[in-house]
Amino acid sequence: MNLSHILVARGLLTESQLNDALALQRAEGLRLDRALVQLGLLTESQLLELMSQQLDIPLVQLQDLAIDPEVLRSLPSKVVYRKRLVPISRENGILNVATSDAFDLYAFDDLRLSTGLDVRPVLAPRDDIEKVIKTHYGLGGDTLDEMVGADGLESMTSAVEGGEDLLEAAQEASVIKLVNEIIIEAVNERASDIHIEPYEHQMSIRYRIDGVLQEASVPPQMHRFQAAIISRIKILANLNIAERRIPQDGRIKFQVGGRQVDVRVSVIPMLFGEGVVMRLLDKSNVLFTLQQLGMDDATYGLFKGLIDRPHGIFLVTGPTGAGKTTTLYAALNAIVGPGIKVLTVEDPVEYHLQGVNQIPVNHQVGMTFEKGLRAILRHDPDVVMIGEIRDLETARAATQAAMTGHLVLSTLHTNDSASAAMRLVEMGVEPFLVSSTMIGAMAQRLVRRVCPKCREEYEPEPGTLPRDLVLAPGERLVRGTGCPHCRNTGYRGRSGLYELLVMNEVIAERIIERAPSPQIVAAGRSSGLRLLREDGWIKVRAGVTTPDEVVLCTAL
């Protein structure tokens, strides 16, 4: 029986569906199995299981295998890239090679002749094979192989003095494809930043995933095309490719799988070339609800009560990368509506929010936070968001806006919530203005979540936990063992830790007295303030994260 008869006999296809696939096969010259997948009538997994049964070829899960590096060297990288074949084990003169194409018999005949080994196929999904190739052979290796073999391209990309040569090289199809692969891989891995760093004999590419930089495996020949790669990025960001002496900033917009992604590009000249950092702003990854950010019911209730107030200043504090802007966006989403006018001043506007009027800061023409804030107050807003309070002028404008009946949301760089008020005082705002306009402050951090695929419970050994984390006898915690789903880190995704300080009369008095932060913390504790570290231990006991993560971001 041929494939079509088997599929119909097993009830996997109807005659009508089969006819649709045969029509596509004839129209586009596809194989029947690929036509079925393209039409969505069958998944690749279903076809592989069927092929495994019919052809007696084992079906393996590559993510469960630890492949010996010596085995990986059994096949030339060019063969791996072009044929999408991965050697997974070798014993007694037999080389087991994973493929997603059970019908590519000629490829295995060629391998037997070139290796002198008995080559036996095993089946695996194409996506799993692609992951193994990227991990062990390097990102974009097939494209680099094409570039090395392309006539004249290598000499063009190594010419770092001639702008015209670089422009020509950067527009080569292979270079365009390689840069696209670098960015698409970052999006697929949920990276927030791409770091391209030049060194004397290599070029490093690192992705920041869940707040931690992770090295991307790249072939060694990537270094030879460094100038062309960076020039291509500069062209996409509308930067001057001939200028390599001063820093440049730009922006790229593109779509990946229907998702709109903005990329902020920063290029800085370094000793062995130009370094590039690309910040990926994925709209689908920022528009969360407040509960999705990791707030428990108690914190959410207090926070929602504050942002529903008609006037006052509310500050979100924390270091760079703590998710402050994401929290403010979630707050705006929670309060925006047809009866409320919301205006923001941001540097830059990272994401478009429906129903919110957003104004970008432009220092080149003198459009600062302070000028933007004073201008938008004439637009009769109910809620104003300032991207960051950086100086006295902005701080004074924010307090004046709060005093005249506006709710002002903003961010500030302080370590804890109690320091926010005194930071405004240090900037030069009068203490009585701060105490009368500020309604609350929230410090936050981001901790990595335990991977849901490889999480396991364990009972910690005595003496291994921080002294302020007290567990009940026999209480168990959760950790990740590491798997392909989390790049073997044990973590996937992040959650927030929150320390919400609500203004009261005692805290207001301490601010007027210019009291140090510990006294403000003590006043907040008397009214129920929960510190960041305490919120962290609650999430540890709930199995959200691990003690190491909480200690890392809330070190005493």
CSV table of N, CA and C in Angstrom, one decimal, residues 7 41 73 77 103 159 167 193 239 264 268 273 295 323 366 411 416-417 519:
chain,number,residue,atom,x,y,z
A,7,LEU,N,-3.0,6.2,4.7
A,7,LEU,CA,-3.6,7.3,5.5
A,7,LEU,C,-5.2,7.2,5.5
A,41,LEU,N,-3.4,19.2,7.1
A,41,LEU,CA,-4.3,18.0,7.2
A,41,LEU,C,-3.6,17.0,8.2
A,73,ARG,N,31.5,15.1,15.0
A,73,ARG,CA,32.5,15.3,14.0
A,73,ARG,C,32.6,14.2,13.0
A,77,SER,N,30.4,19.5,8.4
A,77,SER,CA,29.4,20.4,8.7
A,77,SER,C,28.6,20.8,7.5
A,103,PHE,N,12.4,9.6,3.1
A,103,PHE,CA,12.5,9.2,1.7
A,103,PHE,C,13.8,9.6,1.1
A,159,ALA,N,37.0,44.0,3.5
A,159,ALA,CA,37.4,45.3,3.2
A,159,ALA,C,36.7,46.3,4.2
A,167,LEU,N,28.9,48.5,1.6
A,167,LEU,CA,27.5,48.6,1.2
A,167,LEU,C,27.1,47.5,0.2
A,193,ASP,N,17.5,41.2,24.4
A,193,ASP,CA,18.7,41.9,23.8
A,193,ASP,C,19.5,41.0,23.0
A,239,LEU,N,21.4,53.9,9.6
A,239,LEU,CA,22.6,54.6,10.2
A,239,LEU,C,23.6,54.7,9.1
A,264,ARG,N,15.6,48.4,19.0
A,264,ARG,CA,16.4,49.6,19.2
A,264,ARG,C,17.9,49.2,19.0
A,268,ILE,N,28.5,51.0,18.8
A,268,ILE,CA,29.6,51.8,19.5
A,268,ILE,C,31.0,51.2,18.9
A,273,GLY,N,36.6,46.6,16.2
A,273,GLY,CA,35.5,46.8,15.3
A,273,GLY,C,34.3,47.4,16.1
A,295,MET,N,1.7,39.9,40.8
A,295,MET,CA,1.2,40.5,42.0
A,295,MET,C,0.2,39.5,42.7
A,323,GLY,N,11.7,45.9,35.1
A,323,GLY,CA,10.4,45.8,34.6
A,323,GLY,C,9.5,46.9,35.0
A,366,GLY,N,15.0,69.9,21.7
A,366,GLY,CA,14.7,70.5,23.0
A,366,GLY,C,13.4,70.0,23.6
A,411,THR,N,8.7,56.5,36.9
A,411,THR,CA,9.7,55.6,37.5
A,411,THR,C,10.8,56.4,38.0
A,416,ASP,N,14.8,50.8,47.0
A,416,ASP,CA,13.6,50.3,47.7
A,416,ASP,C,12.6,51.4,47.6
A,417,SER,N,11.4,51.1,48.1
A,417,SER,CA,10.2,52.0,48.0
A,417,SER,C,10.4,53.2,48.9
A,519,GLN,N,13.9,54.9,58.9
A,519,GLN,CA,12.8,55.3,59.6
A,519,GLN,C,11.5,55.3,58.8
